[in-house]
Amino acid sequence: MATWLCVKQCGACCHLDPTERPELDQYLGTEELKLYLSLVGSDGWCIHFNHDTRECNIYSDRPRFCRVQADVFQDLYGIEPDQLNDFAIDCCQQQIIGVYGEDSPEMERFNQAVGWDE
């Protein structure tokens, strides 16, 4: 069974371009949406994403919507805690494909780290 985990030096989730996430207003409240949009740089990446290290500069203080936690995913997306693992893996895979490509080293590292077999 695959188990979700955040793979260091990936950062695919830090690509926040709102044109690629048209449903933002469906799951973020007014204040969270405002915060989200304030984090998007001109290149579509989070302003706190360090492109050299490929890590978040505010990871321990990142916003709630950046956290893969059962309570957050249940509140924002209606995902039950027992479904979080599979949902988070699928979300990461989709985001990695969109940012880096299906055959990217990032996708290979993610799939290997979580124990996902095609």
Backbone as numpy.savetxt, mean C-alpha at the origin, in Angstrom:
# Nx Ny Nz CAx CAy CAz Cx Cy Cz
0.35 -21.94 3.14 -0.49 -20.75 3.14 0.39 -19.51 3.14
0.06 -18.57 2.31 0.78 -17.31 2.23 0.40 -16.41 3.40
1.38 -15.68 3.91 1.16 -14.76 5.02 1.68 -13.38 4.63
0.79 -12.38 4.66 1.18 -11.03 4.27 2.25 -10.47 5.19
3.16 -9.74 4.61 4.09 -8.91 5.35 4.59 -7.82 4.43
5.03 -6.74 5.04 5.56 -5.61 4.29 7.01 -5.94 3.92
7.31 -5.87 2.65 8.65 -6.17 2.17 9.43 -4.87 2.08
10.50 -4.80 2.82 11.31 -3.59 2.85 11.86 -3.25 1.47
12.04 -1.97 1.27 12.59 -1.40 0.04 11.77 -1.73 -1.20
10.47 -1.76 -1.01 9.54 -1.92 -2.13 8.93 -0.54 -2.41
8.08 -0.10 -1.51 7.49 1.23 -1.62 6.37 1.37 -2.62
5.91 0.29 -3.23 4.85 0.41 -4.22 3.62 1.11 -3.65
3.31 0.86 -2.39 2.14 1.48 -1.78 2.33 2.99 -1.59
3.56 3.45 -1.69 3.84 4.88 -1.54 3.60 5.66 -2.83
3.26 4.96 -3.89 2.88 5.63 -5.13 1.40 5.97 -4.98
1.12 7.20 -4.63 -0.22 7.63 -4.21 -1.05 8.31 -5.30
-0.58 8.36 -6.50 -1.24 9.10 -7.57 -2.76 8.91 -7.53
-3.49 9.97 -7.20 -4.95 9.84 -7.07 -5.66 9.52 -8.38
-5.03 9.78 -9.52 -5.67 9.42 -10.78 -5.73 7.91 -10.95
-4.88 7.18 -10.21 -4.89 5.73 -10.27 -5.72 5.12 -9.14
-6.28 5.99 -8.30 -7.11 5.54 -7.18 -8.39 6.39 -7.14
-9.23 6.27 -8.17 -10.41 7.13 -8.28 -11.45 6.92 -7.19
-11.36 5.82 -6.45 -12.35 5.52 -5.42 -11.97 6.05 -4.05
-10.95 6.87 -3.95 -10.48 7.38 -2.66 -11.59 7.95 -1.80
-12.45 8.74 -2.39 -13.51 9.40 -1.62 -14.58 8.42 -1.14
-14.53 7.19 -1.61 -15.49 6.18 -1.17 -15.10 5.54 0.15
-13.81 5.58 0.49 -13.40 4.97 1.75 -12.64 5.89 2.69
-12.24 7.06 2.23 -11.59 8.02 3.13 -12.58 9.13 3.45
-12.62 9.50 4.72 -13.45 10.63 5.12 -12.83 11.93 4.62
-13.53 13.01 4.80 -13.09 14.31 4.30 -11.70 14.69 4.78
-11.45 14.56 6.07 -10.14 14.94 6.63 -9.03 13.99 6.17
-9.33 12.69 6.12 -8.30 11.75 5.66 -8.01 11.94 4.18
-9.02 12.23 3.40 -8.81 12.49 1.98 -7.95 13.73 1.79
-8.22 14.75 2.56 -7.43 15.98 2.51 -5.97 15.68 2.86
-5.75 14.89 3.91 -4.40 14.52 4.31 -3.73 13.70 3.21
-4.44 12.71 2.68 -3.91 11.87 1.61 -3.43 12.75 0.45
-4.29 13.62 -0.02 -3.94 14.46 -1.17 -2.77 15.39 -0.87
-2.64 15.81 0.39 -1.51 16.68 0.77 -0.18 15.93 0.75
-0.23 14.61 0.78 0.98 13.80 0.78 1.48 13.46 -0.62
0.67 13.74 -1.64 1.02 13.37 -3.01 1.93 14.43 -3.61
3.14 13.99 -3.99 4.08 14.89 -4.65 3.73 15.05 -6.12
4.43 15.95 -6.80 4.15 16.21 -8.21 4.41 14.99 -9.10
5.22 14.05 -8.61 5.50 12.83 -9.37 4.55 11.69 -9.04
3.57 11.93 -8.16 2.60 10.91 -7.78 3.04 10.07 -6.59
4.27 10.26 -6.13 4.78 9.51 -4.97 4.54 10.31 -3.70
4.43 9.61 -2.59 4.28 10.25 -1.30 5.50 11.13 -1.05
5.26 12.29 -0.50 6.36 13.21 -0.22 7.29 12.69 0.87
6.86 11.67 1.60 7.68 11.09 2.66 8.41 9.82 2.21
8.26 9.46 0.94 8.95 8.28 0.41 10.36 8.68 0.00
11.35 7.98 0.54 12.73 8.24 0.21 13.11 7.34 -0.97
13.31 7.94 -2.12 13.58 7.15 -3.33 14.95 6.47 -3.29
15.87 7.01 -2.52 17.20 6.39 -2.42 17.17 5.11 -1.59
16.54 5.18 -0.42 16.47 4.01 0.45 15.24 3.15 0.16
14.28 3.73 -0.57 13.00 3.09 -0.90 12.24 2.72 0.37
12.24 3.66 1.30 11.53 3.47 2.55 10.80 4.76 2.92
9.84 4.62 3.81 9.06 5.76 4.31 9.85 6.48 5.39
9.93 7.79 5.25 10.65 8.59 6.25 9.86 8.80 7.53
8.56 8.50 7.51 7.72 8.69 8.71 7.00 7.39 9.07
7.62 6.25 8.78 6.94 4.96 8.93 6.25 4.79 10.28
6.93 5.08 11.37 6.31 4.87 12.69 5.18 5.87 12.96
5.15 6.98 12.23 4.11 8.00 12.41 3.23 8.15 11.18
3.23 7.16 10.30 2.46 7.25 9.07 0.96 7.31 9.37
0.19 7.87 8.45 -1.26 7.98 8.65 -1.94 6.62 8.77
-3.12 6.65 9.33 -3.91 5.43 9.53 -4.14 4.68 8.23
-4.42 5.39 7.15 -4.72 4.71 5.89 -3.50 4.04 5.26
-2.32 4.26 5.82 -1.10 3.59 5.37 -0.81 2.32 6.17
-1.62 2.02 7.12 -1.37 0.89 8.02 -2.18 -0.34 7.62
-1.51 -1.46 7.51 -2.19 -2.72 7.22 -2.48 -3.38 8.57
-3.65 -3.04 9.10 -4.10 -3.54 10.39 -5.56 -3.92 10.26
-5.95 -4.93 11.00 -7.32 -5.44 10.91 -8.37 -4.35 11.15
-8.19 -3.53 12.18 -9.19 -2.51 12.48 -9.28 -1.44 11.39
-8.14 -1.08 10.81 -8.12 -0.08 9.75 -8.80 -0.62 8.50
-8.46 -1.83 8.10 -9.04 -2.40 6.88 -10.52 -2.70 7.04
-10.94 -3.04 8.25 -12.36 -3.26 8.47 -13.12 -1.93 8.36
-12.55 -0.90 8.96 -13.20 0.41 8.93 -13.22 1.02 7.53
-12.08 1.00 6.84 -11.99 1.65 5.54 -12.62 0.84 4.41
-12.41 -0.46 4.41 -12.81 -1.27 3.26 -13.87 -2.33 3.56
-14.24 -2.46 4.84 -15.22 -3.48 5.20 -14.66 -4.90 5.16
-13.36 -5.02 5.29 -12.70 -6.33 5.25 -12.70 -6.91 6.66
-13.26 -8.10 6.80 -13.28 -8.77 8.09 -11.86 -9.21 8.45
-11.53 -9.21 9.74 -10.17 -9.57 10.16 -9.66 -10.90 9.60
-10.55 -11.89 9.48 -10.10 -13.18 8.95 -9.83 -13.16 7.45
-10.19 -12.07 6.78 -9.95 -11.92 5.35 -8.77 -10.98 5.06
-8.23 -10.35 6.09 -7.19 -9.34 5.91 -5.96 -9.89 5.19
-5.47 -11.02 5.59 -4.26 -11.58 5.02 -4.36 -11.71 3.50
-5.38 -12.39 3.02 -5.54 -12.59 1.58 -5.80 -11.28 0.85
-6.59 -10.40 1.45 -6.90 -9.11 0.84 -5.63 -8.26 0.72
-4.84 -8.22 1.78 -3.61 -7.42 1.78 -2.61 -7.96 0.75
-2.48 -9.27 0.64 -1.59 -9.86 -0.36 -2.04 -9.44 -1.76
-3.34 -9.56 -2.02 -3.88 -9.19 -3.33 -3.66 -7.70 -3.62
-3.90 -6.85 -2.64 -3.69 -5.41 -2.82 -2.24 -5.10 -3.15
-1.33 -5.70 -2.40 0.10 -5.47 -2.65 0.50 -5.95 -4.04
0.03 -7.12 -4.41 0.37 -7.64 -5.74 -0.14 -6.71 -6.83
-1.36 -6.24 -6.70 -1.92 -5.33 -7.70 -1.12 -4.03 -7.77
-0.76 -3.50 -6.61 -0.02 -2.24 -6.57 1.39 -2.42 -7.13
2.05 -3.50 -6.78 3.39 -3.77 -7.29 3.36 -3.92 -8.81
2.38 -4.64 -9.33 2.24 -4.79 -10.78 2.05 -3.42 -11.43
1.19 -2.59 -10.84 0.93 -1.27 -11.41 2.14 -0.35 -11.38
2.96 -0.47 -10.37 4.11 0.43 -10.21 5.36 -0.12 -10.88
5.65 -1.39 -10.66 6.91 -1.97 -11.12 6.78 -3.00 -12.24
5.61 -3.61 -12.37 5.41 -4.62 -13.40 5.28 -6.02 -12.82
4.58 -6.86 -13.54 4.30 -8.22 -13.08 5.55 -9.08 -12.93
6.53 -8.86 -13.78 7.75 -9.67 -13.74 8.91 -8.93 -13.08
8.59 -7.97 -12.24 9.62 -7.15 -11.60 10.30 -7.88 -10.45
11.51 -7.47 -10.11 12.18 -8.02 -8.93 11.37 -7.77 -7.65
10.66 -6.64 -7.61 9.83 -6.33 -6.44 8.71 -7.35 -6.26
8.09 -7.73 -7.38 7.02 -8.73 -7.31 7.59 -10.09 -6.90
8.73 -10.42 -7.46 9.36 -11.70 -7.11 9.72 -11.73 -5.63
10.30 -10.65 -5.11 10.66 -10.60 -3.69 9.43 -10.66 -2.80
8.36 -9.94 -3.18 7.13 -9.96 -2.39 6.55 -11.37 -2.34
6.37 -11.97 -3.50 5.77 -13.31 -3.55 6.60 -14.32 -2.76
7.89 -14.23 -2.87 8.76 -15.14 -2.12 8.64 -14.89 -0.62
8.63 -13.63 -0.22 8.56 -13.28 1.21 7.27 -13.74 1.86
6.15 -13.63 1.14 4.87 -14.01 1.72 4.56 -15.49 1.54
5.36 -16.17 0.72 5.13 -17.60 0.50 4.02 -17.88 -0.47
3.85 -16.98 -1.44 2.76 -17.13 -2.41 3.23 -17.92 -3.61
2.50 -18.93 -3.97 2.80 -19.73 -5.17 1.76 -19.42 -6.23
2.23 -19.24 -7.42 1.29 -18.92 -8.53 0.46 -20.12 -8.90
